[in-house]
Amino acid sequence: MDSEQHRRYQSSMVSTYYPETSFLDSLVMQDGTEQSQGSDILTRLHSGEVFIVNSRRRNGLILFKRYHAEFAGPGAAVGGDYDCDCQRALPIGNLSLVTLESNQERQNAYKIRRQWIRLIKQITENPVPGQRVQKILDQFEQYFPPEIVALLPDVAFALLVGVLPQTVGIVRRLGSQVDSRFNY
């Protein structure tokens, strides 16, 4: 009986500690507009078909999974079985998804997707949350115009590099000064 009560206690703690990611239902951009195009993209991603993010444009897609987000940049494969657990999609730039023509294109697109994942992984290996945020912001600002990056919500960057959205907000406001003001 004691172990039965212990199990009930544990399951209630877990459900409280790991709430559903309901904030994805109302993803709001920094300028206050609600992001709506993502539902059309999500429908395409869940269709089972594999697409490539057009490599001839500066565009990309942040894919929100249950507890994290992934970035698929130009040339990366999206959709199919790989993204069936995607809950929300946030297009960046003038998004263009292209259908695959051959198996060779599919293989190359999956390799490119892995490269984008490795880039984010390298950033997340830094143990200092503020530095991870600064690095992901720098990477995005190198590739996209700063005004586009400024519109992206804090929660998107937070889920990409494993920090709280509040940390992203602090780093955005304070910039490189964050390391000198806070001791993580």
XYZ file of N, CA and C in Angstrom:
552
model
N 0.819 -1.183 0.000
C 0.000 0.000 0.000
C 0.867 1.252 0.000
N 1.939 1.213 0.754
C 2.831 2.370 0.811
C 3.421 2.662 -0.577
N 3.814 1.623 -1.305
C 4.384 1.845 -2.631
C 3.322 2.361 -3.603
N 2.050 1.958 -3.418
C 0.982 2.454 -4.278
C 0.776 3.953 -4.067
N 0.789 4.406 -2.824
C 0.665 5.838 -2.544
C 1.871 6.594 -3.092
N 3.038 6.007 -2.968
C 4.259 6.634 -3.463
C 4.175 6.833 -4.980
N 3.662 5.818 -5.705
C 3.520 5.921 -7.156
C 2.541 7.026 -7.545
N 1.426 7.121 -6.852
C 0.450 8.179 -7.134
C 1.069 9.552 -6.917
N 1.840 9.675 -5.858
C 2.504 10.932 -5.539
C 3.483 11.317 -6.655
N 4.257 10.350 -7.128
C 5.228 10.621 -8.184
C 4.540 11.056 -9.468
N 3.472 10.381 -9.852
C 2.827 10.749 -11.113
C 2.201 12.135 -11.041
N 1.687 12.516 -9.875
C 1.123 13.858 -9.771
C 2.224 14.909 -9.814
N 3.387 14.601 -9.255
C 4.503 15.549 -9.323
C 4.976 15.721 -10.759
N 5.086 14.646 -11.493
C 5.562 14.717 -12.862
C 4.599 15.532 -13.719
N 3.300 15.300 -13.566
C 2.345 16.041 -14.387
C 2.352 17.522 -14.048
N 2.688 17.880 -12.819
C 2.779 19.284 -12.440
C 4.090 19.877 -12.934
N 5.151 19.109 -12.856
C 6.473 19.601 -13.213
C 6.637 19.760 -14.722
N 6.050 18.882 -15.508
C 6.161 18.938 -16.958
C 4.809 19.247 -17.580
N 4.366 20.498 -17.524
C 3.076 20.819 -18.114
C 3.124 20.700 -19.637
N 1.979 20.528 -20.227
C 1.906 20.499 -21.683
C 2.389 21.835 -22.237
N 2.884 21.811 -23.440
C 3.395 23.044 -24.043
C 2.254 23.808 -24.693
N 1.292 24.241 -23.876
C 0.121 24.942 -24.389
C 0.455 26.327 -24.909
N 1.636 26.860 -24.533
C 2.006 28.178 -25.040
C 2.170 28.157 -26.551
N 2.357 26.979 -27.146
C 2.492 26.896 -28.593
C 1.172 27.168 -29.304
N 0.053 27.029 -28.573
C -1.245 27.309 -29.187
C -1.409 28.780 -29.525
N -0.727 29.624 -28.817
C -0.855 31.059 -29.065
C 0.521 31.687 -29.201
N 1.253 31.259 -30.207
C 2.585 31.774 -30.455
C 2.473 33.188 -31.001
N 2.961 34.139 -30.235
C 2.851 35.552 -30.599
C 4.230 36.093 -30.905
N 4.347 36.787 -32.013
C 5.612 37.378 -32.420
C 5.931 38.568 -31.513
N 7.172 39.039 -31.563
C 7.603 40.159 -30.730
C 6.806 41.429 -31.015
N 6.339 41.598 -32.257
C 5.588 42.813 -32.591
C 4.112 42.713 -32.205
N 3.704 41.603 -31.564
C 2.334 41.458 -31.077
C 1.404 40.734 -32.023
N 1.841 40.438 -33.247
C 0.982 39.724 -34.189
C 1.036 38.236 -33.908
N -0.096 37.581 -34.111
C -0.131 36.137 -33.893
C 0.302 35.439 -35.169
N 1.072 34.389 -35.040
C 1.623 33.669 -36.167
C 0.588 32.660 -36.654
N 0.083 32.824 -37.898
C -0.994 31.962 -38.365
C -0.603 31.067 -39.529
N 0.391 31.444 -40.324
C 0.765 30.663 -41.484
C 1.264 29.279 -41.091
N 1.737 29.126 -39.870
C 2.297 27.870 -39.407
C 1.333 26.708 -39.471
N 0.021 26.951 -39.343
C -0.933 25.845 -39.373
C -1.027 25.231 -40.766
N -0.914 26.040 -41.814
C -0.908 25.496 -43.179
C 0.345 24.660 -43.411
N 1.458 25.160 -42.914
C 2.717 24.429 -43.054
C 2.651 23.136 -42.261
N 2.083 23.191 -41.072
C 1.967 22.009 -40.227
C 1.130 20.930 -40.913
N 0.081 21.337 -41.585
C -0.740 20.387 -42.335
C 0.091 19.696 -43.412
N 0.929 20.453 -44.102
C 1.804 19.865 -45.125
C 2.820 18.914 -44.495
N 3.368 19.308 -43.332
C 4.361 18.463 -42.675
C 3.753 17.144 -42.206
N 2.515 17.184 -41.771
C 1.842 15.982 -41.278
C 1.260 15.133 -42.400
N 1.353 15.579 -43.639
C 0.807 14.832 -44.775
C 1.595 13.554 -45.057
N 2.806 13.459 -44.515
C 3.643 12.293 -44.759
C 4.640 12.513 -45.879
N 4.450 13.556 -46.650
C 5.360 13.868 -47.742
C 6.601 14.577 -47.187
N 7.739 14.366 -47.858
C 8.983 15.014 -47.457
C 9.239 16.183 -48.398
N 9.585 17.333 -47.817
C 9.885 18.540 -48.579
C 11.297 19.003 -48.259
N 11.792 19.924 -49.075
C 13.080 20.558 -48.824
C 12.825 22.049 -48.648
N 13.459 22.634 -47.639
C 13.427 24.086 -47.501
C 14.275 24.631 -48.650
N 13.690 25.493 -49.462
C 14.346 25.997 -50.670
C 15.731 26.555 -50.341
N 16.748 25.998 -50.991
C 18.123 26.412 -50.721
C 18.519 27.677 -51.472
N 17.650 28.185 -52.319
C 17.965 29.402 -53.086
C 17.422 30.668 -52.435
N 16.890 30.519 -51.239
C 16.345 31.659 -50.502
C 16.901 31.667 -49.090
N 16.884 32.849 -48.485
C 17.235 32.959 -47.064
C 15.946 32.747 -46.280
N 15.667 31.488 -46.039
C 14.450 31.123 -45.333
C 14.723 29.903 -44.469
N 13.789 29.627 -43.594
C 13.934 28.484 -42.715
C 12.650 28.233 -41.960
N 12.699 27.241 -41.111
C 11.514 26.812 -40.393
C 11.929 26.355 -39.003
N 11.295 26.937 -37.988
C 11.495 26.437 -36.629
C 10.357 25.473 -36.360
N 10.720 24.245 -36.038
C 9.752 23.174 -35.802
C 9.661 22.914 -34.305
N 8.483 23.140 -33.754
C 8.287 22.967 -32.315
C 7.814 21.546 -32.043
N 8.630 20.829 -31.277
C 8.282 19.484 -30.841
C 7.728 19.605 -29.424
N 7.528 18.504 -28.732
C 6.897 18.567 -27.411
C 7.720 19.349 -26.380
N 9.017 19.078 -26.311
C 9.841 19.720 -25.290
C 11.021 20.508 -25.851
N 11.116 20.630 -27.151
C 12.222 21.365 -27.752
C 11.801 21.874 -29.130
N 12.696 22.601 -29.753
C 12.458 23.074 -31.118
C 13.686 22.749 -31.953
N 13.466 22.606 -33.250
C 14.558 22.350 -34.184
C 14.478 23.386 -35.287
N 15.631 23.744 -35.821
C 15.669 24.662 -36.949
C 16.032 23.894 -38.202
N 15.240 24.076 -39.245
C 15.522 23.498 -40.554
C 15.784 24.660 -41.504
N 17.040 24.814 -41.874
C 17.424 25.899 -42.760
C 17.405 25.477 -44.213
N 17.878 26.345 -45.091
C 17.883 26.057 -46.523
C 18.551 24.725 -46.847
N 17.885 23.951 -47.699
C 18.394 22.661 -48.124
C 18.001 21.511 -47.233
N 17.401 21.772 -46.087
C 17.066 20.722 -45.127
C 15.743 20.047 -45.462
N 15.675 18.760 -45.174
C 14.443 17.995 -45.341
C 13.506 18.283 -44.175
N 12.221 18.389 -44.478
C 11.190 18.531 -43.452
C 10.004 17.661 -43.848
N 9.253 17.251 -42.840
C 8.069 16.448 -43.094
C 8.348 14.972 -42.970
N 7.482 14.170 -43.570
C 7.625 12.730 -43.486
C 7.499 12.231 -42.062
N 8.066 11.069 -41.796
C 8.034 10.494 -40.450
C 8.882 11.295 -39.472
N 9.849 12.017 -39.983
C 10.795 12.747 -39.137
C 10.112 13.849 -38.331
N 9.092 14.472 -38.884
C 8.422 15.586 -38.215
C 6.960 15.302 -37.890
N 6.596 14.033 -37.758
C 5.207 13.699 -37.443
C 4.817 14.155 -36.036
N 5.821 14.376 -35.165
C 5.546 14.837 -33.799
C 5.612 16.359 -33.671
N 5.709 17.045 -34.785
C 5.783 18.508 -34.778
C 4.429 19.082 -34.368
N 4.442 19.996 -33.388
C 3.209 20.583 -32.877
C 2.923 21.963 -33.443
N 3.963 22.638 -33.903
C 3.811 23.994 -34.435
C 4.990 24.275 -35.350
N 4.801 25.109 -36.346
C 5.879 25.484 -37.255
C 5.897 26.994 -37.411
N 7.083 27.563 -37.350
C 7.246 29.002 -37.472
C 8.161 29.290 -38.665
N 7.607 29.818 -39.760
C 8.445 30.139 -40.923
C 9.270 31.395 -40.669
N 10.473 31.396 -41.197
C 11.357 32.551 -41.089
C 11.732 32.966 -42.506
N 11.630 34.256 -42.773
C 11.908 34.750 -44.117
C 10.754 34.390 -45.044
N 11.011 34.418 -46.319
C 10.000 34.074 -47.316
C 10.080 32.572 -47.573
N 9.427 31.788 -46.723
C 9.554 30.327 -46.757
C 9.054 29.735 -48.066
N 9.852 28.815 -48.580
C 9.484 28.071 -49.774
C 9.852 26.609 -49.552
N 8.849 25.734 -49.608
C 9.092 24.296 -49.488
C 8.999 23.677 -50.868
N 10.003 22.894 -51.227
C 10.108 22.299 -52.550
C 9.943 20.792 -52.420
N 9.228 20.177 -53.369
C 9.089 18.720 -53.343
C 10.354 18.072 -53.883
N 10.600 16.866 -53.423
C 11.797 16.120 -53.817
C 11.607 15.490 -55.192
N 12.696 15.454 -55.939
C 12.647 14.857 -57.271
C 13.239 13.447 -57.303
N 14.230 13.180 -56.445
C 14.908 11.882 -56.509
C 15.339 11.440 -55.116
N 15.769 10.176 -55.023
C 16.279 9.649 -53.759
C 17.583 10.337 -53.361
N 18.385 10.716 -54.349
C 19.636 11.422 -54.070
C 19.351 12.772 -53.417
N 18.350 13.483 -53.911
C 17.945 14.756 -53.296
C 17.495 14.537 -51.855
N 16.755 13.454 -51.636
C 16.275 13.125 -50.289
C 17.445 12.888 -49.345
N 18.424 12.108 -49.787
C 19.595 11.832 -48.951
C 20.361 13.114 -48.633
N 20.568 13.944 -49.650
C 21.284 15.208 -49.421
C 20.513 16.114 -48.466
N 19.198 16.161 -48.615
C 18.370 17.007 -47.753
C 18.427 16.530 -46.299
N 18.434 15.221 -46.082
C 18.555 14.712 -44.714
C 19.941 15.007 -44.133
N 20.974 14.964 -44.965
C 22.322 15.322 -44.493
C 22.363 16.784 -44.064
N 21.749 17.635 -44.853
C 21.729 19.060 -44.517
C 20.928 19.294 -43.240
N 19.820 18.588 -43.076
C 19.033 18.710 -41.834
C 19.889 18.328 -40.634
N 20.667 17.258 -40.768
C 21.572 16.844 -39.686
C 22.610 17.918 -39.382
N 23.105 18.592 -40.427
C 24.087 19.653 -40.212
C 23.484 20.815 -39.416
N 22.227 21.164 -39.723
C 21.566 22.230 -38.959
C 21.381 21.803 -37.507
N 21.031 20.548 -37.290
C 20.859 20.032 -35.928
C 22.196 20.049 -35.186
N 23.275 19.691 -35.878
C 24.604 19.706 -35.248
C 25.019 21.119 -34.860
N 24.695 22.102 -35.699
C 25.022 23.492 -35.370
C 24.346 23.908 -34.066
N 23.058 23.596 -33.939
C 22.330 23.939 -32.716
C 22.892 23.145 -31.537
N 23.254 21.890 -31.760
C 23.825 21.060 -30.696
C 25.121 21.668 -30.173
N 25.962 22.164 -31.059
C 27.214 22.795 -30.634
C 26.935 24.001 -29.737
N 25.906 24.744 -30.076
C 25.545 25.913 -29.266
C 25.050 25.477 -27.889
N 24.235 24.423 -27.848
C 23.656 23.989 -26.578
C 24.671 23.302 -25.666
N 25.820 22.938 -26.178
C 26.840 22.305 -25.341
C 27.493 23.294 -24.385
N 27.311 24.585 -24.619
C 27.845 25.600 -23.710
C 27.033 25.547 -22.411
N 27.693 25.407 -21.256
C 26.949 25.277 -20.000
C 26.325 26.580 -19.492
N 26.696 27.716 -20.067
C 26.201 29.009 -19.596
C 24.985 29.427 -20.437
N 23.786 29.469 -19.832
C 22.564 29.776 -20.581
C 22.610 31.092 -21.364
N 23.124 32.138 -20.750
C 23.190 33.432 -21.426
C 24.069 33.404 -22.657
N 25.156 32.645 -22.591
C 26.049 32.518 -23.737
C 25.396 31.708 -24.858
N 24.613 30.693 -24.478
C 23.890 29.922 -25.504
C 22.919 30.824 -26.250
N 22.188 31.632 -25.505
C 21.220 32.537 -26.130
C 21.933 33.526 -27.038
N 23.013 34.124 -26.554
C 23.743 35.105 -27.364
C 24.254 34.471 -28.654
N 24.746 33.242 -28.552
C 25.289 32.543 -29.729
C 24.190 32.249 -30.753
N 23.021 31.785 -30.298
C 21.946 31.485 -31.258
C 21.435 32.768 -31.896
N 21.347 33.838 -31.119
C 20.933 35.124 -31.684
C 21.947 35.605 -32.721
N 23.232 35.471 -32.404
C 24.283 35.866 -33.350
C 24.191 35.056 -34.637
N 23.985 33.747 -34.507
C 23.887 32.882 -35.686
C 22.708 33.294 -36.573
N 21.575 33.536 -35.956
C 20.398 33.925 -36.730
C 20.594 35.301 -37.379
N 21.238 36.222 -36.659
C 21.451 37.562 -37.211
C 22.489 37.566 -38.322
N 23.381 36.578 -38.352
C 24.328 36.461 -39.463
C 23.617 36.016 -40.735
N 22.583 35.218 -40.568
C 21.925 34.645 -41.736
C 20.679 35.420 -42.161
N 19.922 35.930 -41.198
C 18.686 36.663 -41.494
C 18.872 38.135 -41.124
N 18.109 39.011 -41.755
C 18.192 40.431 -41.367
C 17.805 40.599 -39.894
N 18.495 41.499 -39.180
C 18.217 41.698 -37.748
C 16.755 42.031 -37.447
N 16.079 42.737 -38.352
C 14.674 43.074 -38.100
C 13.781 41.830 -38.106
N 14.141 40.813 -38.879
C 13.377 39.556 -38.865
C 13.651 38.804 -37.561
N 14.919 38.750 -37.154
C 15.293 38.056 -35.915
C 14.634 38.729 -34.715
N 14.559 40.049 -34.746
C 13.954 40.794 -33.639
C 12.476 40.460 -33.470
N 11.807 40.052 -34.551
C 10.386 39.727 -34.480
C 10.116 38.321 -33.933
N 11.124 37.459 -33.953
C 10.923 36.078 -33.500
C 10.702 36.046 -31.994
N 9.762 35.229 -31.530
C 9.449 35.192 -30.090
C 10.568 34.566 -29.266
N 10.671 35.017 -28.028
C 11.678 34.502 -27.099
C 11.564 32.989 -26.924
N 10.338 32.497 -26.904
C 10.133 31.060 -26.659
C 10.750 30.214 -27.775
N 10.809 30.730 -28.990
C 11.417 29.975 -30.087
C 12.899 29.744 -29.817
N 13.610 30.797 -29.457
C 15.036 30.657 -29.161
C 15.247 29.828 -27.893
N 14.371 30.001 -26.918
C 14.485 29.247 -25.672
C 14.407 27.743 -25.927
N 13.458 27.331 -26.747
C 13.307 25.907 -27.026
C 14.411 25.370 -27.941
N 15.024 26.237 -28.719
C 16.137 25.802 -29.570
C 17.375 25.467 -28.747
N 17.669 26.283 -27.725
C 18.924 26.093 -26.985
C 18.734 25.669 -25.530
N 17.513 25.355 -25.121
C 17.284 24.796 -23.795
C 17.431 25.764 -22.649
N 16.816 26.932 -22.772
C 16.808 27.909 -21.683
C 15.371 28.377 -21.469
N 15.166 29.154 -20.419
C 13.851 29.735 -20.182
C 13.635 30.930 -21.113
N 12.400 31.167 -21.529
C 12.127 32.342 -22.374
C 12.558 33.652 -21.698
N 12.484 33.706 -20.375
C 12.902 34.903 -19.651
C 14.396 35.172 -19.863
N 15.190 34.112 -19.958
C 16.625 34.268 -20.200
C 16.863 34.905 -21.559
N 16.101 34.484 -22.555
C 16.223 35.077 -23.893
C 15.875 36.561 -23.829
N 14.811 36.898 -23.119
C 14.412 38.295 -22.986
C 15.485 39.148 -22.328
N 16.114 38.601 -21.289
C 17.178 39.333 -20.594
C 18.369 39.555 -21.528
N 18.771 38.508 -22.232
C 19.920 38.632 -23.139
C 19.601 39.607 -24.272
N 18.373 39.572 -24.774
C 18.005 40.517 -25.829
C 18.078 41.961 -25.337
N 17.661 42.206 -24.100
C 17.680 43.566 -23.558
C 19.093 44.027 -23.199
N 19.881 43.118 -22.594
C 21.189 43.520 -22.089
C 22.338 43.199 -23.036
N 22.133 42.303 -23.981
C 23.189 41.936 -24.926
C 24.357 41.271 -24.241
N 25.566 41.648 -24.640
C 26.780 41.016 -24.113
C 27.050 41.393 -22.662
N 26.332 42.377 -22.134
C 26.507 42.773 -20.736
C 25.976 41.726 -19.776
N 25.188 40.777 -20.271
C 24.522 39.817 -19.392
C 25.520 38.979 -18.599
N 26.661 38.619 -19.171
C 27.639 37.795 -18.471
C 28.284 38.530 -17.310
N 28.469 39.822 -17.462
C 29.095 40.581 -16.380
C 28.118 40.895 -15.246
N 26.820 40.902 -15.547
C 25.835 41.260 -14.516
C 25.332 40.043 -13.741
N 25.310 38.886 -14.395
C 24.765 37.692 -13.749
C 25.829 36.624 -13.657
N 25.898 35.991 -12.530
C 26.792 34.870 -12.340
C 25.968 33.603 -12.396
N 26.053 32.869 -13.461
C 25.253 31.655 -13.599
C 25.895 30.592 -12.783
